[in-house]
PDB file of C-alpha atoms in Angstrom:
ATOM      1  CA  MET A1012      93.615  15.637  35.552  1.00  0.00           C
ATOM      2  CA  SER A1013      92.586  18.308  37.919  1.00  0.00           C
ATOM      3  CA  ALA A1014      89.477  20.306  37.337  1.00  0.00           C
ATOM      4  CA  PRO A1015      89.956  24.049  36.879  1.00  0.00           C
ATOM      5  CA  MET A1016      89.502  25.963  40.141  1.00  0.00           C
ATOM      6  CA  ASN A1017      86.919  28.734  40.095  1.00  0.00           C
ATOM      7  CA  LEU A1018      87.976  31.758  42.058  1.00  0.00           C
ATOM      8  CA  ALA A1019      85.906  34.723  43.163  1.00  0.00           C
ATOM      9  CA  TYR A1020      87.305  36.729  40.269  1.00  0.00           C
ATOM     10  CA  ASP A1021      85.850  34.282  37.797  1.00  0.00           C
ATOM     11  CA  PHE A1022      82.356  35.579  38.531  1.00  0.00           C
ATOM     12  CA  PRO A1023      81.655  39.270  37.865  1.00  0.00           C
ATOM     13  CA  LEU A1024      79.216  39.671  40.783  1.00  0.00           C
ATOM     14  CA  LEU A1025      81.636  38.169  43.295  1.00  0.00           C
ATOM     15  CA  SER A1026      84.406  40.315  41.870  1.00  0.00           C
ATOM     16  CA  ALA A1027      82.329  43.436  42.446  1.00  0.00           C
ATOM     17  CA  PHE A1028      81.516  42.297  45.988  1.00  0.00           C
ATOM     18  CA  TRP A1029      85.194  41.580  46.701  1.00  0.00           C
ATOM     19  CA  THR A1030      86.196  45.017  45.372  1.00  0.00           C
ATOM     20  CA  MET A1031      83.547  46.753  47.486  1.00  0.00           C
ATOM     21  CA  LEU A1032      84.695  44.855  50.581  1.00  0.00           C
ATOM     22  CA  TRP A1033      88.313  45.922  50.083  1.00  0.00           C
ATOM     23  CA  LEU A1034      87.258  49.503  49.396  1.00  0.00           C
ATOM     24  CA  PHE A1035      85.171  49.534  52.587  1.00  0.00           C
ATOM     25  CA  LEU A1036      88.056  48.115  54.636  1.00  0.00           C
ATOM     26  CA  TRP A1037      90.414  50.676  53.097  1.00  0.00           C
ATOM     27  CA  VAL A1038      88.116  53.566  54.100  1.00  0.00           C
ATOM     28  CA  VAL A1039      87.670  52.139  57.614  1.00  0.00           C
ATOM     29  CA  TRP A1040      91.447  51.848  57.928  1.00  0.00           C
ATOM     30  CA  PHE A1041      91.991  55.505  57.030  1.00  0.00           C
ATOM     31  CA  VAL A1042      89.225  56.632  59.409  1.00  0.00           C
ATOM     32  CA  LEU A1043      90.859  54.669  62.223  1.00  0.00           C
ATOM     33  CA  LEU A1044      94.313  55.996  61.332  1.00  0.00           C
ATOM     34  CA  PHE A1045      93.110  59.622  61.370  1.00  0.00           C
ATOM     35  CA  ARG A1046      91.239  59.118  64.650  1.00  0.00           C
ATOM     36  CA  VAL A1047      94.366  57.697  66.259  1.00  0.00           C
ATOM     37  CA  VAL A1048      96.524  60.561  64.994  1.00  0.00           C
ATOM     38  CA  LEU A1049      93.969  63.136  66.206  1.00  0.00           C
ATOM     39  CA  ASP A1050      93.771  61.395  69.581  1.00  0.00           C
ATOM     40  CA  ILE A1051      97.550  61.496  69.905  1.00  0.00           C
ATOM     41  CA  PHE A1052      97.468  65.283  69.552  1.00  0.00           C
ATOM     42  CA  ARG A1053      94.301  65.685  71.680  1.00  0.00           C
ATOM     43  CA  ASP A1054      95.700  63.821  74.701  1.00  0.00           C
ATOM     44  CA  ASP A1055      96.938  66.313  77.292  1.00  0.00           C
ATOM     45  CA  GLY A1056      98.356  63.515  79.436  1.00  0.00           C
ATOM     46  CA  LEU A1057     101.100  62.668  76.929  1.00  0.00           C
ATOM     47  CA  SER A1058     104.322  64.638  76.845  1.00  0.00           C
ATOM     48  CA  GLY A1059     105.633  66.010  73.586  1.00  0.00           C
ATOM     49  CA  TRP A1060     108.169  63.191  73.234  1.00  0.00           C
ATOM     50  CA  ALA A1061     105.517  60.546  73.857  1.00  0.00           C
ATOM     51  CA  LYS A1062     103.307  62.135  71.198  1.00  0.00           C
ATOM     52  CA  ALA A1063     106.231  62.198  68.784  1.00  0.00           C
ATOM     53  CA  GLY A1064     107.024  58.552  69.559  1.00  0.00           C
ATOM     54  CA  TRP A1065     103.449  57.380  68.975  1.00  0.00           C
ATOM     55  CA  LEU A1066     103.216  59.434  65.790  1.00  0.00           C
ATOM     56  CA  VAL A1067     106.473  58.016  64.390  1.00  0.00           C
ATOM     57  CA  PHE A1068     105.330  54.517  65.339  1.00  0.00           C
ATOM     58  CA  CYS A1069     102.006  55.037  63.526  1.00  0.00           C
ATOM     59  CA  VAL A1070     103.704  56.504  60.436  1.00  0.00           C
ATOM     60  CA  VAL A1071     106.617  54.068  60.108  1.00  0.00           C
ATOM     61  CA  LEU A1072     104.647  50.913  60.942  1.00  0.00           C
ATOM     62  CA  PRO A1073     101.052  52.040  60.449  1.00  0.00           C
ATOM     63  CA  PHE A1074      99.200  48.737  60.901  1.00  0.00           C
ATOM     64  CA  LEU A1075     101.191  47.685  63.940  1.00  0.00           C
ATOM     65  CA  GLY A1076     101.309  51.229  65.356  1.00  0.00           C
ATOM     66  CA  VAL A1077      97.546  51.749  65.147  1.00  0.00           C
ATOM     67  CA  LEU A1078      96.841  48.276  66.502  1.00  0.00           C
ATOM     68  CA  VAL A1079      99.167  48.761  69.479  1.00  0.00           C
ATOM     69  CA  TYR A1080      97.807  52.264  70.144  1.00  0.00           C
ATOM     70  CA  VAL A1081      94.190  51.086  70.116  1.00  0.00           C
ATOM     71  CA  VAL A1082      94.992  48.156  72.410  1.00  0.00           C
ATOM     72  CA  ALA A1083      97.149  50.189  74.800  1.00  0.00           C
ATOM     73  CA  ARG A1084      95.187  53.442  74.888  1.00  0.00           C
ATOM     74  CA  GLY A1085      91.773  52.576  73.419  1.00  0.00           C
ATOM     75  CA  GLU A1086      89.827  53.029  76.667  1.00  0.00           C
ATOM     76  CA  SER A1087      91.249  56.479  77.380  1.00  0.00           C
ATOM     77  CA  MET A1088      90.770  57.303  73.695  1.00  0.00           C
ATOM     78  CA  GLY A1089      87.063  56.630  74.134  1.00  0.00           C
ATOM     79  CA  ARG A1090      86.899  58.784  77.273  1.00  0.00           C
ATOM     80  CA  ARG A1091      88.556  61.707  75.476  1.00  0.00           C
ATOM     81  CA  GLU A1092      86.127  61.315  72.571  1.00  0.00           C
ATOM     82  CA  ILE A1093      83.144  61.392  74.942  1.00  0.00           C
ATOM     83  CA  ALA A1094      84.522  64.435  76.792  1.00  0.00           C
ATOM     84  CA  GLN A1095      85.027  66.248  73.474  1.00  0.00           C
ATOM     85  CA  ALA A1096      81.481  65.407  72.357  1.00  0.00           C
ATOM     86  CA  GLN A1097      80.066  66.659  75.686  1.00  0.00           C
ATOM     87  CA  LYS A1098      82.048  69.902  75.365  1.00  0.00           C
ATOM     88  CA  GLN A1099      80.706  70.432  71.855  1.00  0.00           C
ATOM     89  CA  GLN A1100      77.149  69.705  73.018  1.00  0.00           C
ATOM     90  CA  GLU A1101      77.473  72.210  75.874  1.00  0.00           C
ATOM     91  CA  ALA A1102      78.797  74.857  73.491  1.00  0.00           C
ATOM     92  CA  PHE A1103      75.939  74.163  71.087  1.00  0.00           C
ATOM     93  CA  ASN A1104      73.366  74.374  73.894  1.00  0.00           C
ATOM     94  CA  ALA A1105      74.869  77.657  75.116  1.00  0.00           C
ATOM     95  CA  TYR A1106      74.680  79.041  71.589  1.00  0.00           C
ATOM     96  CA  ILE A1107      71.043  77.970  71.243  1.00  0.00           C
ATOM     97  CA  ARG A1108      70.167  79.541  74.615  1.00  0.00           C
ATOM     98  CA  GLN A1109      71.911  82.768  73.626  1.00  0.00           C
ATOM     99  CA  ALA A1110      70.188  82.849  70.224  1.00  0.00           C
ATOM    100  CA  ALA A1111      66.781  82.100  71.749  1.00  0.00           C
ATOM    101  CA  ARG A1112      67.310  84.854  74.282  1.00  0.00           C
ATOM    102  CA  GLY A1113      67.380  87.352  71.456  1.00  0.00           C
ATOM    103  CA  GLY A1114      71.029  87.519  70.571  1.00  0.00           C
ATOM    104  CA  GLY A1115      71.971  89.813  73.423  1.00  0.00           C
ATOM    105  CA  SER A1116      72.206  92.945  71.293  1.00  0.00           C
ATOM    106  CA  GLY A1117      72.771  95.924  73.572  1.00  0.00           C
ATOM    107  CA  VAL A1118      70.802  98.288  71.351  1.00  0.00           C
ATOM    108  CA  ASP A1119      67.764  96.001  71.337  1.00  0.00           C
ATOM    109  CA  GLU A1120      68.013  95.541  75.095  1.00  0.00           C
ATOM    110  CA  LEU A1121      68.180  99.310  75.695  1.00  0.00           C
ATOM    111  CA  ALA A1122      65.202  99.907  73.408  1.00  0.00           C
ATOM    112  CA  ARG A1123      63.204  97.284  75.280  1.00  0.00           C
ATOM    113  CA  LEU A1124      64.177  98.808  78.632  1.00  0.00           C
ATOM    114  CA  SER A1125      63.196 102.260  77.412  1.00  0.00           C
ATOM    115  CA  ASP A1126      59.829 100.904  76.327  1.00  0.00           C
ATOM    116  CA  LEU A1127      59.311  99.298  79.748  1.00  0.00           C
ATOM    117  CA  ARG A1128      60.158 102.591  81.455  1.00  0.00           C
ATOM    118  CA  SER A1129      57.845 104.618  79.198  1.00  0.00           C
ATOM    119  CA  ARG A1130      54.949 102.247  79.986  1.00  0.00           C
ATOM    120  CA  GLY A1131      55.675 102.597  83.705  1.00  0.00           C
ATOM    121  CA  ASP A1132      56.581  98.943  84.207  1.00  0.00           C
ATOM    122  CA  ILE A1133      59.951  99.902  85.713  1.00  0.00           C
ATOM    123  CA  THR A1134      61.077 102.944  87.642  1.00  0.00           C
ATOM    124  CA  ASP A1135      63.823 105.347  86.580  1.00  0.00           C
ATOM    125  CA  GLU A1136      66.113 103.806  89.209  1.00  0.00           C
ATOM    126  CA  GLU A1137      65.531 100.280  87.860  1.00  0.00           C
ATOM    127  CA  PHE A1138      66.051 101.570  84.327  1.00  0.00           C
ATOM    128  CA  ALA A1139      69.369 103.168  85.316  1.00  0.00           C
ATOM    129  CA  ARG A1140      70.611  99.953  86.984  1.00  0.00           C
ATOM    130  CA  ALA A1141      69.565  97.802  84.029  1.00  0.00           C
ATOM    131  CA  LYS A1142      71.102 100.257  81.569  1.00  0.00           C
ATOM    132  CA  GLU A1143      74.419 100.120  83.447  1.00  0.00           C
ATOM    133  CA  MET A1144      74.341  96.305  83.302  1.00  0.00           C
ATOM    134  CA  VAL A1145      73.609  96.284  79.560  1.00  0.00           C
ATOM    135  CA  LEU A1146      76.306  98.857  78.799  1.00  0.00           C
ATOM    136  CA  ALA A1147      78.808  96.947  80.934  1.00  0.00           C
ATOM    137  CA  GLY A1148      78.016  93.822  78.923  1.00  0.00           C
ATOM    138  CA  GLY A1149      76.920  91.917  82.014  1.00  0.00           C
ATOM    139  CA  ALA A1150      73.212  91.542  81.453  1.00  0.00           C
ATOM    140  CA  PRO A1151      71.873  89.018  83.915  1.00  0.00           C
ATOM    141  CA  GLU A1152      71.138  85.481  82.746  1.00  0.00           C
ATOM    142  CA  GLY A1153      67.396  86.066  82.713  1.00  0.00           C
ATOM    143  CA  ARG A1154      67.812  89.269  80.656  1.00  0.00           C
ATOM    144  CA  ALA A1155      67.318  92.746  82.016  1.00  0.00           C
ATOM    145  CA  THR A1156      63.780  91.914  83.094  1.00  0.00           C
ATOM    146  CA  SER A1157      65.291  90.262  86.165  1.00  0.00           C
ATOM    147  CA  VAL A1158      65.868  93.785  87.432  1.00  0.00           C
ATOM    148  CA  THR A1159      62.106  94.276  87.517  1.00  0.00           C
ATOM    149  CA  SER A1160      61.638  91.117  89.547  1.00  0.00           C
ATOM    150  CA  ALA A1161      64.061  92.269  92.237  1.00  0.00           C
ATOM    151  CA  PRO A1162      62.653  92.522  95.745  1.00  0.00           C
ATOM    152  CA  GLU A1163      60.551  95.634  95.928  1.00  0.00           C
ATOM    153  CA  THR A1164      61.278  98.385  98.375  1.00  0.00           C
ATOM    154  CA  SER A1165      58.595 100.509  99.933  1.00  0.00           C
ATOM    155  CA  ALA A1166      59.245 103.185  97.291  1.00  0.00           C
ATOM    156  CA  THR A1167      58.816 100.855  94.318  1.00  0.00           C
ATOM    157  CA  SER A1168      55.932  98.784  95.647  1.00  0.00           C
ATOM    158  CA  VAL A1169      53.627 101.834  95.804  1.00  0.00           C
ATOM    159  CA  SER A1170      54.247 102.761  92.166  1.00  0.00           C
ATOM    160  CA  SER A1171      54.054  99.199  90.835  1.00  0.00           C
ATOM    161  CA  PRO A1172      51.140  98.366  88.572  1.00  0.00           C
ATOM    162  CA  PRO A1173      48.730  95.729  89.845  1.00  0.00           C
ATOM    163  CA  GLY A1174      49.682  92.120  89.099  1.00  0.00           C
ATOM    164  CA  ARG A1175      53.424  92.768  89.172  1.00  0.00           C
ATOM    165  CA  HIS A1176      55.233  91.115  92.048  1.00  0.00           C
TER     166      HIS A1176
END
C-alpha cells in the first residue's frame, strides 16, 4: 500500500502562496512583454520590416519571441531605456527651471521692466532693448535683468545708482 501523497493544494496556506506566485509571474510576464513591444517601436536602428518581424515573432510565439529578443537585444534595450529616462529628466528639469523663473509671461516681464525703469534702475535705452527681446519671445536665459548687467557705457555709468555694477 502506498501512502497518500500530500500536494501543495492539500494545504490552504500553500495553495494561496502558489496562487500568488503564479499571479506575480503572470504580471511580470505581461510587463516584460509590453516593454519588449515598446522597445521594438522605440528602436530607431531597426527598419520597418525588422520591427514587423520581431513583432510577429513576439505575437505568434510570445515566450520564445520575448526570450530571444531579450537575449539578442537586451543590452541595447537597456541603453535605449536609459536614454529615454535621461531625456525625460532633462525635460522635467527644463520645466522646473522655466516655472521657477516665473513662467515667462510677457505681460509680467513688461510690468517688471516698467517698474525698473520708473525706479531709475534701467535707462530708457535698456528698457527699449529689453522690451524688444520680451516682445520677440527671446528673453535671455537670466531674464530681462541681464540687460541691466550688460557692460556699462560712459552714458549709462554716470546715471547708474550706487551699488549697481
